[in-house]
Amino acid sequence: SEMIRLALLSAILASASAFAPMSGLPSLARSAKPAMSVKMQGSDMSASVPFLKRPVNLDGSLAGDVGFDPLGFSDVFDLRVLREAELKHGRFAMLAVLGFIVQEFYTFPFFPKMAPVDAHDYFVTQGGGSQIIFWISFVELFSVVALFETIQGKREAGDYAFDPLNLATDEVTLARYREAEIKHARLAMIAIGGFIHQFWVTKQTVFEQLGDFKSLA
């Protein structure tokens, strides 16, 4: 019984020390091996969420991989399919952000002037939504073929050999642009959601709110 109590007490103290700052335990800090701890943390823990384990399939081989997958999608779905979907949505989001902002300043003469969110609702009632669905479905036919090629290992996810300005002159430059694209794509997906919800709540467009901020309080 005494041994059990001592074992329980040791376990509690060990658990508590895991959450205590190392500066408060100088002797333990000196006896530990910091190099090994950093190495283990770098390989086993997520770089983006340090208190979570790094997903097994996120090994850093993809551009922009920072070990972020708290819901574990990479354990269930093919990583190439997920990257294809991420790039596709990100590219559409980057176009959407640009269109959202430009429409605040310029509208074609044959279209009525209105806020971007209101324009969406207006053109859906005018039949624009059906046209968008039709053309997106047409594009998806080609993307499905490309996706099968990706799964078969014949192409990189999201690579349509589209580089009209010949920016990717070598492998190093290509890797840098891939990293930049995925970062901008992720930011754009967050941004377009923020733009739309901001308008729903404040009834102000992006630059309108920058010039005349309205508090929600």
C-alpha atoms as a PDB file:
ATOM      1  CA  SER A   1       0.000   0.000   0.000  1.00  0.00           C
ATOM      2  CA  GLU A   2       2.849   2.367   0.871  1.00  0.00           C
ATOM      3  CA  MET A   3       4.612   1.468  -2.368  1.00  0.00           C
ATOM      4  CA  ILE A   4       1.452   2.176  -4.379  1.00  0.00           C
ATOM      5  CA  ARG A   5       1.086   5.613  -2.758  1.00  0.00           C
ATOM      6  CA  LEU A   6       4.721   6.447  -3.529  1.00  0.00           C
ATOM      7  CA  ALA A   7       4.284   5.347  -7.137  1.00  0.00           C
ATOM      8  CA  LEU A   8       1.158   7.470  -7.523  1.00  0.00           C
ATOM      9  CA  LEU A   9       2.894  10.480  -5.978  1.00  0.00           C
ATOM     10  CA  SER A  10       5.852  10.078  -8.360  1.00  0.00           C
ATOM     11  CA  ALA A  11       3.520   9.876 -11.351  1.00  0.00           C
ATOM     12  CA  ILE A  12       1.667  13.037 -10.284  1.00  0.00           C
ATOM     13  CA  LEU A  13       4.917  14.963  -9.801  1.00  0.00           C
ATOM     14  CA  ALA A  14       6.198  13.803 -13.183  1.00  0.00           C
ATOM     15  CA  SER A  15       2.976  14.905 -14.888  1.00  0.00           C
ATOM     16  CA  ALA A  16       3.065  18.294 -13.185  1.00  0.00           C
ATOM     17  CA  SER A  17       6.683  18.880 -14.178  1.00  0.00           C
ATOM     18  CA  ALA A  18       5.735  18.410 -17.838  1.00  0.00           C
ATOM     19  CA  PHE A  19       3.646  21.607 -17.657  1.00  0.00           C
ATOM     20  CA  ALA A  20       6.041  23.586 -15.453  1.00  0.00           C
ATOM     21  CA  PRO A  21       8.447  26.102 -17.031  1.00  0.00           C
ATOM     22  CA  MET A  22      12.002  24.784 -17.239  1.00  0.00           C
ATOM     23  CA  SER A  23      13.349  27.981 -15.643  1.00  0.00           C
ATOM     24  CA  GLY A  24      11.704  26.907 -12.397  1.00  0.00           C
ATOM     25  CA  LEU A  25      13.574  23.592 -12.438  1.00  0.00           C
ATOM     26  CA  PRO A  26      17.220  24.496 -13.036  1.00  0.00           C
ATOM     27  CA  SER A  27      18.657  21.128 -12.029  1.00  0.00           C
ATOM     28  CA  LEU A  28      16.321  19.238 -14.364  1.00  0.00           C
ATOM     29  CA  ALA A  29      17.017  21.688 -17.167  1.00  0.00           C
ATOM     30  CA  ARG A  30      20.764  21.121 -16.857  1.00  0.00           C
ATOM     31  CA  SER A  31      20.452  17.346 -16.732  1.00  0.00           C
ATOM     32  CA  ALA A  32      18.219  17.176 -19.800  1.00  0.00           C
ATOM     33  CA  LYS A  33      19.565  16.891 -23.356  1.00  0.00           C
ATOM     34  CA  PRO A  34      18.181  19.955 -25.176  1.00  0.00           C
ATOM     35  CA  ALA A  35      19.530  18.971 -28.592  1.00  0.00           C
ATOM     36  CA  MET A  36      17.674  15.660 -28.510  1.00  0.00           C
ATOM     37  CA  SER A  37      14.460  17.337 -27.302  1.00  0.00           C
ATOM     38  CA  VAL A  38      14.518  19.878 -30.119  1.00  0.00           C
ATOM     39  CA  LYS A  39      15.189  17.155 -32.669  1.00  0.00           C
ATOM     40  CA  MET A  40      12.338  15.000 -31.390  1.00  0.00           C
ATOM     41  CA  GLN A  41       9.989  17.963 -31.352  1.00  0.00           C
ATOM     42  CA  GLY A  42      10.951  18.924 -34.878  1.00  0.00           C
ATOM     43  CA  SER A  43      10.329  15.443 -36.240  1.00  0.00           C
ATOM     44  CA  ASP A  44       7.399  14.235 -34.130  1.00  0.00           C
ATOM     45  CA  MET A  45       5.404  17.383 -33.381  1.00  0.00           C
ATOM     46  CA  SER A  46       3.513  19.604 -35.811  1.00  0.00           C
ATOM     47  CA  ALA A  47       5.361  22.790 -36.746  1.00  0.00           C
ATOM     48  CA  SER A  48       2.080  24.719 -36.984  1.00  0.00           C
ATOM     49  CA  VAL A  49       0.418  23.273 -33.871  1.00  0.00           C
ATOM     50  CA  PRO A  50       3.338  22.393 -31.573  1.00  0.00           C
ATOM     51  CA  PHE A  51       1.205  20.632 -28.961  1.00  0.00           C
ATOM     52  CA  LEU A  52      -0.150  18.131 -31.529  1.00  0.00           C
ATOM     53  CA  LYS A  53       1.625  15.200 -33.135  1.00  0.00           C
ATOM     54  CA  ARG A  54       2.711  15.693 -36.713  1.00  0.00           C
ATOM     55  CA  PRO A  55       0.455  13.663 -39.053  1.00  0.00           C
ATOM     56  CA  VAL A  56       2.365  10.683 -40.391  1.00  0.00           C
ATOM     57  CA  ASN A  57       1.704  11.418 -44.064  1.00  0.00           C
ATOM     58  CA  LEU A  58       2.730  15.080 -43.798  1.00  0.00           C
ATOM     59  CA  ASP A  59       6.453  14.481 -44.128  1.00  0.00           C
ATOM     60  CA  GLY A  60       7.367  17.877 -45.576  1.00  0.00           C
ATOM     61  CA  SER A  61       7.652  16.701 -49.180  1.00  0.00           C
ATOM     62  CA  LEU A  62       4.819  18.977 -50.371  1.00  0.00           C
ATOM     63  CA  ALA A  63       5.205  22.732 -50.719  1.00  0.00           C
ATOM     64  CA  GLY A  64       3.723  24.583 -47.754  1.00  0.00           C
ATOM     65  CA  ASP A  65       3.589  21.482 -45.548  1.00  0.00           C
ATOM     66  CA  VAL A  66       3.757  22.638 -41.919  1.00  0.00           C
ATOM     67  CA  GLY A  67       2.108  19.577 -40.387  1.00  0.00           C
ATOM     68  CA  PHE A  68      -1.332  21.165 -40.062  1.00  0.00           C
ATOM     69  CA  ASP A  69      -4.077  18.544 -40.139  1.00  0.00           C
ATOM     70  CA  PRO A  70      -5.892  18.594 -36.783  1.00  0.00           C
ATOM     71  CA  LEU A  71      -8.877  16.637 -38.177  1.00  0.00           C
ATOM     72  CA  GLY A  72      -6.712  13.878 -39.643  1.00  0.00           C
ATOM     73  CA  PHE A  73      -7.856  14.118 -43.273  1.00  0.00           C
ATOM     74  CA  SER A  74      -4.402  13.060 -44.488  1.00  0.00           C
ATOM     75  CA  ASP A  75      -4.826   9.751 -42.650  1.00  0.00           C
ATOM     76  CA  VAL A  76      -8.012   8.962 -44.591  1.00  0.00           C
ATOM     77  CA  PHE A  77      -7.664  10.492 -48.059  1.00  0.00           C
ATOM     78  CA  ASP A  78      -4.914  10.378 -50.654  1.00  0.00           C
ATOM     79  CA  LEU A  79      -2.622  13.349 -50.021  1.00  0.00           C
ATOM     80  CA  ARG A  80      -2.394  14.074 -53.754  1.00  0.00           C
ATOM     81  CA  VAL A  81      -6.178  14.388 -53.988  1.00  0.00           C
ATOM     82  CA  LEU A  82      -6.218  16.747 -51.015  1.00  0.00           C
ATOM     83  CA  ARG A  83      -3.483  18.916 -52.534  1.00  0.00           C
ATOM     84  CA  GLU A  84      -5.312  19.020 -55.885  1.00  0.00           C
ATOM     85  CA  ALA A  85      -8.476  20.204 -54.118  1.00  0.00           C
ATOM     86  CA  GLU A  86      -6.578  22.725 -51.997  1.00  0.00           C
ATOM     87  CA  LEU A  87      -4.881  24.293 -55.019  1.00  0.00           C
ATOM     88  CA  LYS A  88      -8.104  24.373 -57.032  1.00  0.00           C
ATOM     89  CA  HIS A  89     -10.082  26.095 -54.276  1.00  0.00           C
ATOM     90  CA  GLY A  90      -7.162  28.397 -53.509  1.00  0.00           C
ATOM     91  CA  ARG A  91      -6.818  29.523 -57.118  1.00  0.00           C
ATOM     92  CA  PHE A  92     -10.530  30.257 -57.371  1.00  0.00           C
ATOM     93  CA  ALA A  93     -10.309  32.122 -54.069  1.00  0.00           C
ATOM     94  CA  MET A  94      -7.430  34.290 -55.333  1.00  0.00           C
ATOM     95  CA  LEU A  95      -9.490  35.215 -58.401  1.00  0.00           C
ATOM     96  CA  ALA A  96     -12.510  35.873 -56.178  1.00  0.00           C
ATOM     97  CA  VAL A  97     -10.549  38.196 -53.870  1.00  0.00           C
ATOM     98  CA  LEU A  98      -9.258  40.168 -56.844  1.00  0.00           C
ATOM     99  CA  GLY A  99     -12.737  40.422 -58.384  1.00  0.00           C
ATOM    100  CA  PHE A 100     -14.284  41.369 -55.063  1.00  0.00           C
ATOM    101  CA  ILE A 101     -11.904  44.297 -54.620  1.00  0.00           C
ATOM    102  CA  VAL A 102     -11.867  45.506 -58.248  1.00  0.00           C
ATOM    103  CA  GLN A 103     -15.663  45.602 -58.348  1.00  0.00           C
ATOM    104  CA  GLU A 104     -15.649  48.221 -55.613  1.00  0.00           C
ATOM    105  CA  PHE A 105     -13.901  50.631 -57.990  1.00  0.00           C
ATOM    106  CA  TYR A 106     -14.990  49.563 -61.468  1.00  0.00           C
ATOM    107  CA  THR A 107     -18.078  47.963 -63.010  1.00  0.00           C
ATOM    108  CA  PHE A 108     -18.637  47.310 -66.703  1.00  0.00           C
ATOM    109  CA  PRO A 109     -21.007  49.918 -68.198  1.00  0.00           C
ATOM    110  CA  PHE A 110     -23.610  47.296 -69.102  1.00  0.00           C
ATOM    111  CA  PHE A 111     -23.848  46.018 -65.490  1.00  0.00           C
ATOM    112  CA  PRO A 112     -25.571  47.821 -62.608  1.00  0.00           C
ATOM    113  CA  LYS A 113     -23.303  49.279 -59.919  1.00  0.00           C
ATOM    114  CA  MET A 114     -23.689  47.444 -56.611  1.00  0.00           C
ATOM    115  CA  ALA A 115     -21.721  45.785 -53.824  1.00  0.00           C
ATOM    116  CA  PRO A 116     -20.081  42.453 -54.750  1.00  0.00           C
ATOM    117  CA  VAL A 117     -22.261  40.356 -52.434  1.00  0.00           C
ATOM    118  CA  ASP A 118     -25.422  42.032 -53.714  1.00  0.00           C
ATOM    119  CA  ALA A 119     -24.158  41.503 -57.284  1.00  0.00           C
ATOM    120  CA  HIS A 120     -23.979  37.760 -56.627  1.00  0.00           C
ATOM    121  CA  ASP A 121     -27.603  37.658 -55.496  1.00  0.00           C
ATOM    122  CA  TYR A 122     -28.683  39.850 -58.414  1.00  0.00           C
ATOM    123  CA  PHE A 123     -27.032  37.766 -61.122  1.00  0.00           C
ATOM    124  CA  VAL A 124     -28.313  34.516 -59.638  1.00  0.00           C
ATOM    125  CA  THR A 125     -31.854  35.824 -60.182  1.00  0.00           C
ATOM    126  CA  GLN A 126     -30.872  36.874 -63.731  1.00  0.00           C
ATOM    127  CA  GLY A 127     -29.648  33.408 -64.684  1.00  0.00           C
ATOM    128  CA  GLY A 128     -25.952  34.018 -64.055  1.00  0.00           C
ATOM    129  CA  GLY A 129     -25.774  31.264 -61.470  1.00  0.00           C
ATOM    130  CA  SER A 130     -26.882  28.631 -63.980  1.00  0.00           C
ATOM    131  CA  GLN A 131     -24.220  29.767 -66.452  1.00  0.00           C
ATOM    132  CA  ILE A 132     -21.516  29.568 -63.793  1.00  0.00           C
ATOM    133  CA  ILE A 133     -22.572  26.050 -62.795  1.00  0.00           C
ATOM    134  CA  PHE A 134     -22.591  24.976 -66.459  1.00  0.00           C
ATOM    135  CA  TRP A 135     -19.092  26.272 -67.235  1.00  0.00           C
ATOM    136  CA  ILE A 136     -17.600  25.052 -63.959  1.00  0.00           C
ATOM    137  CA  SER A 137     -19.034  21.588 -64.673  1.00  0.00           C
ATOM    138  CA  PHE A 138     -17.439  21.728 -68.126  1.00  0.00           C
ATOM    139  CA  VAL A 139     -14.055  22.601 -66.614  1.00  0.00           C
ATOM    140  CA  GLU A 140     -14.425  19.844 -64.030  1.00  0.00           C
ATOM    141  CA  LEU A 141     -14.535  17.226 -66.811  1.00  0.00           C
ATOM    142  CA  PHE A 142     -10.919  18.071 -67.645  1.00  0.00           C
ATOM    143  CA  SER A 143      -9.862  18.315 -64.010  1.00  0.00           C
ATOM    144  CA  VAL A 144     -11.185  14.809 -63.317  1.00  0.00           C
ATOM    145  CA  VAL A 145      -8.940  13.455 -66.083  1.00  0.00           C
ATOM    146  CA  ALA A 146      -6.019  15.410 -64.613  1.00  0.00           C
ATOM    147  CA  LEU A 147      -6.788  14.053 -61.145  1.00  0.00           C
ATOM    148  CA  PHE A 148      -6.620  10.460 -62.379  1.00  0.00           C
ATOM    149  CA  GLU A 149      -3.246  11.238 -63.929  1.00  0.00           C
ATOM    150  CA  THR A 150      -2.098  12.599 -60.578  1.00  0.00           C
ATOM    151  CA  ILE A 151      -3.194   9.449 -58.752  1.00  0.00           C
ATOM    152  CA  GLN A 152      -1.366   7.354 -61.355  1.00  0.00           C
ATOM    153  CA  GLY A 153       1.786   9.399 -60.763  1.00  0.00           C
ATOM    154  CA  LYS A 154       1.853  10.983 -64.236  1.00  0.00           C
ATOM    155  CA  ARG A 155       1.643  14.608 -63.028  1.00  0.00           C
ATOM    156  CA  GLU A 156       2.135  16.701 -59.918  1.00  0.00           C
ATOM    157  CA  ALA A 157      -1.038  17.717 -58.079  1.00  0.00           C
ATOM    158  CA  GLY A 158      -2.357  20.978 -59.510  1.00  0.00           C
ATOM    159  CA  ASP A 159       0.214  21.105 -62.319  1.00  0.00           C
ATOM    160  CA  TYR A 160      -1.405  22.077 -65.644  1.00  0.00           C
ATOM    161  CA  ALA A 161       1.898  23.192 -67.209  1.00  0.00           C
ATOM    162  CA  PHE A 162       0.523  26.745 -67.194  1.00  0.00           C
ATOM    163  CA  ASP A 163       3.391  29.211 -67.193  1.00  0.00           C
ATOM    164  CA  PRO A 164       2.852  31.647 -70.086  1.00  0.00           C
ATOM    165  CA  LEU A 165       5.407  34.128 -68.684  1.00  0.00           C
ATOM    166  CA  ASN A 166       8.024  31.397 -68.222  1.00  0.00           C
ATOM    167  CA  LEU A 167       8.608  32.346 -64.593  1.00  0.00           C
ATOM    168  CA  ALA A 168       9.767  28.910 -63.424  1.00  0.00           C
ATOM    169  CA  THR A 169      13.108  28.848 -65.208  1.00  0.00           C
ATOM    170  CA  ASP A 170      14.658  26.156 -62.977  1.00  0.00           C
ATOM    171  CA  GLU A 171      13.735  23.725 -60.199  1.00  0.00           C
ATOM    172  CA  VAL A 172      14.728  26.101 -57.394  1.00  0.00           C
ATOM    173  CA  THR A 173      12.569  28.894 -58.801  1.00  0.00           C
ATOM    174  CA  LEU A 174       9.696  26.467 -59.396  1.00  0.00           C
ATOM    175  CA  ALA A 175       9.842  25.279 -55.783  1.00  0.00           C
ATOM    176  CA  ARG A 176       9.794  28.897 -54.564  1.00  0.00           C
ATOM    177  CA  TYR A 177       6.750  29.727 -56.688  1.00  0.00           C
ATOM    178  CA  ARG A 178       4.935  26.588 -55.515  1.00  0.00           C
ATOM    179  CA  GLU A 179       5.533  27.629 -51.920  1.00  0.00           C
ATOM    180  CA  ALA A 180       4.318  31.160 -52.653  1.00  0.00           C
ATOM    181  CA  GLU A 181       1.238  29.924 -54.497  1.00  0.00           C
ATOM    182  CA  ILE A 182       0.011  27.660 -51.712  1.00  0.00           C
ATOM    183  CA  LYS A 183       0.549  30.390 -49.106  1.00  0.00           C
ATOM    184  CA  HIS A 184      -1.370  32.951 -51.149  1.00  0.00           C
ATOM    185  CA  ALA A 185      -4.069  30.369 -51.919  1.00  0.00           C
ATOM    186  CA  ARG A 186      -4.649  29.625 -48.237  1.00  0.00           C
ATOM    187  CA  LEU A 187      -4.706  33.318 -47.361  1.00  0.00           C
ATOM    188  CA  ALA A 188      -7.179  34.020 -50.186  1.00  0.00           C
ATOM    189  CA  MET A 189      -9.562  31.276 -49.007  1.00  0.00           C
ATOM    190  CA  ILE A 190      -9.642  32.881 -45.562  1.00  0.00           C
ATOM    191  CA  ALA A 191      -9.854  36.408 -47.020  1.00  0.00           C
ATOM    192  CA  ILE A 192     -12.836  35.850 -49.317  1.00  0.00           C
ATOM    193  CA  GLY A 193     -14.774  34.307 -46.436  1.00  0.00           C
ATOM    194  CA  GLY A 194     -13.883  37.322 -44.310  1.00  0.00           C
ATOM    195  CA  PHE A 195     -14.940  39.776 -47.033  1.00  0.00           C
ATOM    196  CA  ILE A 196     -18.354  38.169 -47.442  1.00  0.00           C
ATOM    197  CA  HIS A 197     -19.130  37.791 -43.742  1.00  0.00           C
ATOM    198  CA  GLN A 198     -17.912  41.327 -43.088  1.00  0.00           C
ATOM    199  CA  PHE A 199     -20.449  42.647 -45.605  1.00  0.00           C
ATOM    200  CA  TRP A 200     -23.258  40.556 -44.152  1.00  0.00           C
ATOM    201  CA  VAL A 201     -22.579  41.970 -40.685  1.00  0.00           C
ATOM    202  CA  THR A 202     -21.634  45.610 -41.433  1.00  0.00           C
ATOM    203  CA  LYS A 203     -23.177  46.171 -44.907  1.00  0.00           C
ATOM    204  CA  GLN A 204     -19.837  47.738 -45.864  1.00  0.00           C
ATOM    205  CA  THR A 205     -17.451  46.693 -48.615  1.00  0.00           C
ATOM    206  CA  VAL A 206     -13.755  46.104 -47.889  1.00  0.00           C
ATOM    207  CA  PHE A 207     -12.317  49.553 -48.651  1.00  0.00           C
ATOM    208  CA  GLU A 208     -15.464  51.273 -47.433  1.00  0.00           C
ATOM    209  CA  GLN A 209     -14.932  49.798 -43.999  1.00  0.00           C
ATOM    210  CA  LEU A 210     -11.242  50.697 -44.050  1.00  0.00           C
ATOM    211  CA  GLY A 211     -12.224  54.349 -44.544  1.00  0.00           C
ATOM    212  CA  ASP A 212     -15.230  54.328 -42.186  1.00  0.00           C
ATOM    213  CA  PHE A 213     -14.911  51.536 -39.647  1.00  0.00           C
ATOM    214  CA  LYS A 214     -18.103  50.510 -37.876  1.00  0.00           C
ATOM    215  CA  SER A 215     -17.830  48.732 -34.561  1.00  0.00           C
ATOM    216  CA  LEU A 216     -20.128  45.775 -33.941  1.00  0.00           C
ATOM    217  CA  ALA A 217     -20.656  46.853 -30.337  1.00  0.00           C
END
